[in-house]
Coordinates of C-alpha atoms in Angstrom, one line a residue:
X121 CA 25.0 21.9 77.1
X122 CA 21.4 22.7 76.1
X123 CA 20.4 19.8 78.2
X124 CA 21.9 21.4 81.1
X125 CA 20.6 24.7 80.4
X126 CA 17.0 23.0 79.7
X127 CA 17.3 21.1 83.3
X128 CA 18.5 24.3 84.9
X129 CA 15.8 27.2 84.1
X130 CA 12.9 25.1 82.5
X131 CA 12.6 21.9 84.8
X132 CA 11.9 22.1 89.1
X133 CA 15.2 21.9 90.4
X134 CA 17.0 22.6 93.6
X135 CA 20.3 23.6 91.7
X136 CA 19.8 27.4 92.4
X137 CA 18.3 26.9 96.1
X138 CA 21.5 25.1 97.0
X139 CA 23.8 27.1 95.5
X140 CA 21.8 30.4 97.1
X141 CA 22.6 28.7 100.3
X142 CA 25.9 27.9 99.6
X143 CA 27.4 31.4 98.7
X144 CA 25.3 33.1 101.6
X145 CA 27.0 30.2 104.0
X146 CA 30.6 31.3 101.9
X147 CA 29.6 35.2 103.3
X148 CA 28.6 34.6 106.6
X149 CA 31.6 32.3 107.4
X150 CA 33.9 35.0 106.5
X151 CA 32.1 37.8 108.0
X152 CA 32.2 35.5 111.7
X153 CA 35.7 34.0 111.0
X154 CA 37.8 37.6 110.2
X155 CA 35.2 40.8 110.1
X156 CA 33.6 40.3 112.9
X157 CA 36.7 39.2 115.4
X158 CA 38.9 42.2 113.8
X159 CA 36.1 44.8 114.3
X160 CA 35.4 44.1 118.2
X161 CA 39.0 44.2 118.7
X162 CA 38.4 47.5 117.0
X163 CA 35.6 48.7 119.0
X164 CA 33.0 48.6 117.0
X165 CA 29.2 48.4 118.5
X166 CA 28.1 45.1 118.8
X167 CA 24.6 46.0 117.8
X168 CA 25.9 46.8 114.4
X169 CA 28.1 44.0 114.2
X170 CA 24.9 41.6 115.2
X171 CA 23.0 43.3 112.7
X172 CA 23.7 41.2 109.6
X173 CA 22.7 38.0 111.5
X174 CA 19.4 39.2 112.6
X175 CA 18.7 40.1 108.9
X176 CA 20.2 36.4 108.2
X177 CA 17.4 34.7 110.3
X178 CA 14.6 36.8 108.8
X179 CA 15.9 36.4 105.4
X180 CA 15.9 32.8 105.8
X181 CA 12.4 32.5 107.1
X182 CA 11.0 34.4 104.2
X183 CA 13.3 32.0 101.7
X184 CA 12.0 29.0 103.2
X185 CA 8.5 30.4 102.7
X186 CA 8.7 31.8 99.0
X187 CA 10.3 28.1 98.3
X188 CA 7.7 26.3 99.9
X189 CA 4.3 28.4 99.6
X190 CA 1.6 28.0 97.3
X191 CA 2.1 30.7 95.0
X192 CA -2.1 30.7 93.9
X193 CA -2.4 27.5 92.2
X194 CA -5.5 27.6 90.1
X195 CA -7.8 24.3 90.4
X196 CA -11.3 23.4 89.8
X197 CA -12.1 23.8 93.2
X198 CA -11.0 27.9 93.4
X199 CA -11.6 28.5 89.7
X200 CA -14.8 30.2 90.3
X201 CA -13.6 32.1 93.2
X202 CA -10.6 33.6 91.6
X203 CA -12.3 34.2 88.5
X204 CA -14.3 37.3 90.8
X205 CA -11.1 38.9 92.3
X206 CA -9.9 40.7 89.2
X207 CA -11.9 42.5 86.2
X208 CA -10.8 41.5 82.8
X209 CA -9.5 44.3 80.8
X210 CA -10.4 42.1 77.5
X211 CA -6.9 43.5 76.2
X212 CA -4.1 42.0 78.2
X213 CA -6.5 39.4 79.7
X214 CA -9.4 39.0 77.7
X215 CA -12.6 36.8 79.1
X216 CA -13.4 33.4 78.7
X217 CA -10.1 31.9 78.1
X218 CA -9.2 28.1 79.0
X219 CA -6.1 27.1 80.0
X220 CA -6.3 23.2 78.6
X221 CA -3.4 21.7 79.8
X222 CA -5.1 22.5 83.1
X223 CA -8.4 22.1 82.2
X224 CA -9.6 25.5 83.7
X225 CA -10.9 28.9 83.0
X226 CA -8.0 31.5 83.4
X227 CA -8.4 34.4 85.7
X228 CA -7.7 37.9 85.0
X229 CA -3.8 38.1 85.6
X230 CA -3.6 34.6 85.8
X231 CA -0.9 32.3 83.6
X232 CA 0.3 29.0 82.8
X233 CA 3.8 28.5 84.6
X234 CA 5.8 26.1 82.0
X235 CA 8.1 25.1 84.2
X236 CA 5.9 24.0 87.1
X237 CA 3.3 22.9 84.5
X238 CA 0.0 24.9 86.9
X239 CA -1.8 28.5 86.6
X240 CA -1.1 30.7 89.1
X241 CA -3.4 33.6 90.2
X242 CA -2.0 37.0 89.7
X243 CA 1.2 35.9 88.2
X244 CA 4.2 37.6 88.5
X245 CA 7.6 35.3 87.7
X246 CA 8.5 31.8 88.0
X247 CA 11.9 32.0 90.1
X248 CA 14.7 29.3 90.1
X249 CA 16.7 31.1 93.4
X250 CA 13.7 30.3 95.6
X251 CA 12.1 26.8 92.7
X252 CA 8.8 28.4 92.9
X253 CA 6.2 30.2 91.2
X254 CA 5.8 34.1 92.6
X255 CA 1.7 34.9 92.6
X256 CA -0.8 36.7 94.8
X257 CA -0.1 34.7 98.0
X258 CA 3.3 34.2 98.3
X259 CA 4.4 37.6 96.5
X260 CA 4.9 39.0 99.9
X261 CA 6.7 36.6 101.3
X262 CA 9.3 37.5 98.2
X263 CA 9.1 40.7 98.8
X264 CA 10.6 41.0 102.5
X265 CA 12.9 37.5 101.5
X266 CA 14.3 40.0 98.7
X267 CA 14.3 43.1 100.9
X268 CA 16.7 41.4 104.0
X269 CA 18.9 40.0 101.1
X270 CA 19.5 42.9 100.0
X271 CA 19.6 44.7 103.4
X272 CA 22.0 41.7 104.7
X273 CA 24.2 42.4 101.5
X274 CA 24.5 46.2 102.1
X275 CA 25.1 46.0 106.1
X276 CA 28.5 43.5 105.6
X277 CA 29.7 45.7 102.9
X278 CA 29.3 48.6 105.0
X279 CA 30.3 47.0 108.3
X280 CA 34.1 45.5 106.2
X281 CA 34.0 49.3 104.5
X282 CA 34.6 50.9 107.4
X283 CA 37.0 48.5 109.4
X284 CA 39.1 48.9 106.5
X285 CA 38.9 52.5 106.8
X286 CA 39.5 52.8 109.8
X287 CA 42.6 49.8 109.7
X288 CA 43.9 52.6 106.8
X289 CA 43.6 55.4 109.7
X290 CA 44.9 53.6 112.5
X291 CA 47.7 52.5 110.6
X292 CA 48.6 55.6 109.4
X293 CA 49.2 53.6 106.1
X294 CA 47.7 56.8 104.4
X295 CA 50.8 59.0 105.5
X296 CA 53.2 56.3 103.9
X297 CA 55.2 56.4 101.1
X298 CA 56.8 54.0 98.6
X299 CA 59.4 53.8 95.8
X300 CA 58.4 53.5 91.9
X301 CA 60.2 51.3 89.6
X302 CA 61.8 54.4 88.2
X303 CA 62.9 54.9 92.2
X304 CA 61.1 58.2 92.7
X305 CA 59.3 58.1 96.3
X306 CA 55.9 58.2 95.7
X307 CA 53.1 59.1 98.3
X308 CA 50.2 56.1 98.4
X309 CA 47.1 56.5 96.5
X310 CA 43.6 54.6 97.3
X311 CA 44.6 52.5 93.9
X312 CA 47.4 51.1 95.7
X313 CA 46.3 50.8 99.0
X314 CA 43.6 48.2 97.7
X315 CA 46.5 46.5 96.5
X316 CA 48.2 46.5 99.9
X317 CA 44.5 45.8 101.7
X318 CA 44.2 42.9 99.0
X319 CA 47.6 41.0 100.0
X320 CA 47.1 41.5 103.4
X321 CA 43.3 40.5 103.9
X322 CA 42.6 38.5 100.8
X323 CA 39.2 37.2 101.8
X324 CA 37.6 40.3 103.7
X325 CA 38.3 42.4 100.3
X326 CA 37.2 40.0 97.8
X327 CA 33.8 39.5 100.3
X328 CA 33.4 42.8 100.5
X329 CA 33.6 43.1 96.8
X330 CA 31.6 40.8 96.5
X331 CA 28.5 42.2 98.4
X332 CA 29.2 45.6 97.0
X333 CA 28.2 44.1 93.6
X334 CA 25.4 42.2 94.8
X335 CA 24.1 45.3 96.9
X336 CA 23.5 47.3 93.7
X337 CA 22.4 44.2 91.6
X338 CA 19.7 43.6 94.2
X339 CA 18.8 46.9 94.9
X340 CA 18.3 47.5 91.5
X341 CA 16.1 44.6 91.4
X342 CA 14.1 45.3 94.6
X343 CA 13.4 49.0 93.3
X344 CA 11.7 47.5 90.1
X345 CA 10.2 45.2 92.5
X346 CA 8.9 48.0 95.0
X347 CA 7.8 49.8 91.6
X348 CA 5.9 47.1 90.2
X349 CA 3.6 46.0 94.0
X350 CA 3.4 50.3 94.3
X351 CA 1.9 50.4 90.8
X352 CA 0.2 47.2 91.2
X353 CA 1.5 45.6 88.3
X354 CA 3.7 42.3 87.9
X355 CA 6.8 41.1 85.9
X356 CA 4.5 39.5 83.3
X357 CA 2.2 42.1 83.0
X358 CA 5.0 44.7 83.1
X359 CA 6.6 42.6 80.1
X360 CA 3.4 42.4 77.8
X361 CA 2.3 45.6 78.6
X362 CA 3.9 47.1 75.8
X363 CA 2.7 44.8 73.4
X364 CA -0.9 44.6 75.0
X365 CA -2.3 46.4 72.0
X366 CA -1.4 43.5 69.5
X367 CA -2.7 41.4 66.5
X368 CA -4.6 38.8 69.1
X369 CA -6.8 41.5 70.2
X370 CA -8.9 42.7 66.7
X371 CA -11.8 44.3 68.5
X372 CA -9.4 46.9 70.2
X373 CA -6.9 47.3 67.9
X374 CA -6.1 50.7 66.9
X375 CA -6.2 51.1 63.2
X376 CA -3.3 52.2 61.6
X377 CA -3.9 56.1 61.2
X378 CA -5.2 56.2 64.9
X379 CA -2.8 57.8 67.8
X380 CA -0.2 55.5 69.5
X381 CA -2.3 54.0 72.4
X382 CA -0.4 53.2 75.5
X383 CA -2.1 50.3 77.6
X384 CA -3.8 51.3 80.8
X385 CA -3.8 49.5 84.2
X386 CA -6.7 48.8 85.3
X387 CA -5.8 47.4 88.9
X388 CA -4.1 50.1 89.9
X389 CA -5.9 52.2 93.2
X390 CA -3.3 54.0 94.8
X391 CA -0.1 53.6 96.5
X392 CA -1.5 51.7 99.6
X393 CA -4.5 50.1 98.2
X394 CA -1.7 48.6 95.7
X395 CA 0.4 47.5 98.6
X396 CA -2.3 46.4 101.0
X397 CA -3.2 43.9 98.3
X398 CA 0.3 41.8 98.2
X399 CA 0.3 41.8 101.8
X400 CA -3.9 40.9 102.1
X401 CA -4.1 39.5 98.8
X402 CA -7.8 39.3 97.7
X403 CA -9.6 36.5 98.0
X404 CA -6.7 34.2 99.4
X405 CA -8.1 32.7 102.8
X406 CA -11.3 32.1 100.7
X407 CA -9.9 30.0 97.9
X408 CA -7.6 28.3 100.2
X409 CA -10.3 27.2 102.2
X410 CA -11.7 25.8 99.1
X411 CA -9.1 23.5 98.1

């Protein structure tokens, strides 16, 4: 088991890529194969129907690019260049440190990716969904990939919440009634009309409660995302910020009858300076052009 686990989430695998692919396949098949065919008989607007595929094709371009991209991979050859782009803060990311399994210098807001054994420049998180490393130059490219996911996710469980309403209306199933086990007629509640809808279109309500979980899983996710690029901070520093103020940092520690010190970012410059640089990331065409 911990052999599995190890090859899972600390080795480069495309476990996670194929199994992204496979339950987004799973959705989209029943949203073609029942949603959509029910909700034109219904006469729904095809422009709202189509929507979820044109977020599908977007969403896959961006996957194919935050799988494939170079994430900011720190070599001899852009060491120097990188090394410019961010001031150290000699707290979180103090100067003149070597990363020596790479054999280089390490960048403010750089670090050592484990499981794809490089440095990465402006690091945020290594994910296994997409096998990559997230850094400065493909952090956009995550960041509209994980925005249409989430958008796709929320338009089909809109799109199936309101063909069931309105099967519920047209149907009149709303004005029925039913007999208990004690055989006193009962009028229907919602709890047992998602019984009835369950039995009688299996598939469309276990999709549909299955995007409706991932809607609010991913937009939880995406709004710590959006928080972190509008504050200009990533997951890793967002993790060790907290501890920034630590016992590998003597010269700025705080001695013991001193006021709690909260770390500062430094590389924060406003809402859309901080956004401007993960969609122009600094210094990216440059070091590029020197690899």
């Amino acid at each position: 088991m911990r052999k599995v686990l190890h090859y899972l989430f600390h080795t480069r695998n495309h476990t996670f890529i194929m199994l992204h692919l496979l339950l987004q396949g799973l959705v989209y098949a029943e949203y073609t194969w029942e949603v959509f065919g029910y909700c034109q008989e219904l006469g729904f607007s095809l422009h709202y129907l189509l929507l979820p595929y044109l977020l599908l094709v977007i969403n896959l371009v961006f996957f194919t690019l935050s799988c494939v991209s170079n994430p900011g991979t720190i070599t001899k050859a852009n060491e120097f260049s990188l090394l410019q782009v961010y001031e150290f803060d000699e707290v979180m990311f103090p100067k003149n440190m070597k990363c020596f399994t790479c054999n280089v210098r390490k960048p403010a807001r750089s670090k050592h990716c484990r499981v794809c054994n490089r440095c990465v420049h402006r690091f945020d998180h290594h994910c296994v969904w997409v096998n990559n490393c997230i850094g400065a130059w493909n952090a956009r490219y995550f960041l509209i990939y994980l925005l249409t996911l989430t958008a796709s996710a929320a338009t089909m469980a809109v799109v199936s919440t309101v063909f069931l309403v309105q099967l519920v209306v047209v149907s009149d199933l709303y004005l029925e009634t039913y007999v208990d086990d004690l055989g006193h007629l009962q009028v229907i509640d919602i709890v047992f009309l998602i019984q009835y809808l369950f039995l009688t279109l299996p598939r469309i309500v276990f999709m549909l409660g299955f995007v409706v979980m991932l809607s609010f899983l991913l937009g939880g996710y995406l709004c710590f995302t959006l928080y972190l690029a509008a504050t200009n901070q990533t997951t890793n520093e967002w993790y060790r910020g907290d501890r920034a103020w630590c016992h590998h940092c003597p010269h700025v520690a705080r001695p013991p009858s001193a006021e709690p010190q909260v770390y500062r970012n430094i590389h924060s410059h406003g809402l859309w300076s901080n956004l401007g640089e993960i969609f122009l990331p600094a210094a990216a065409h440059c070091a590029e052009k020197m690899n």
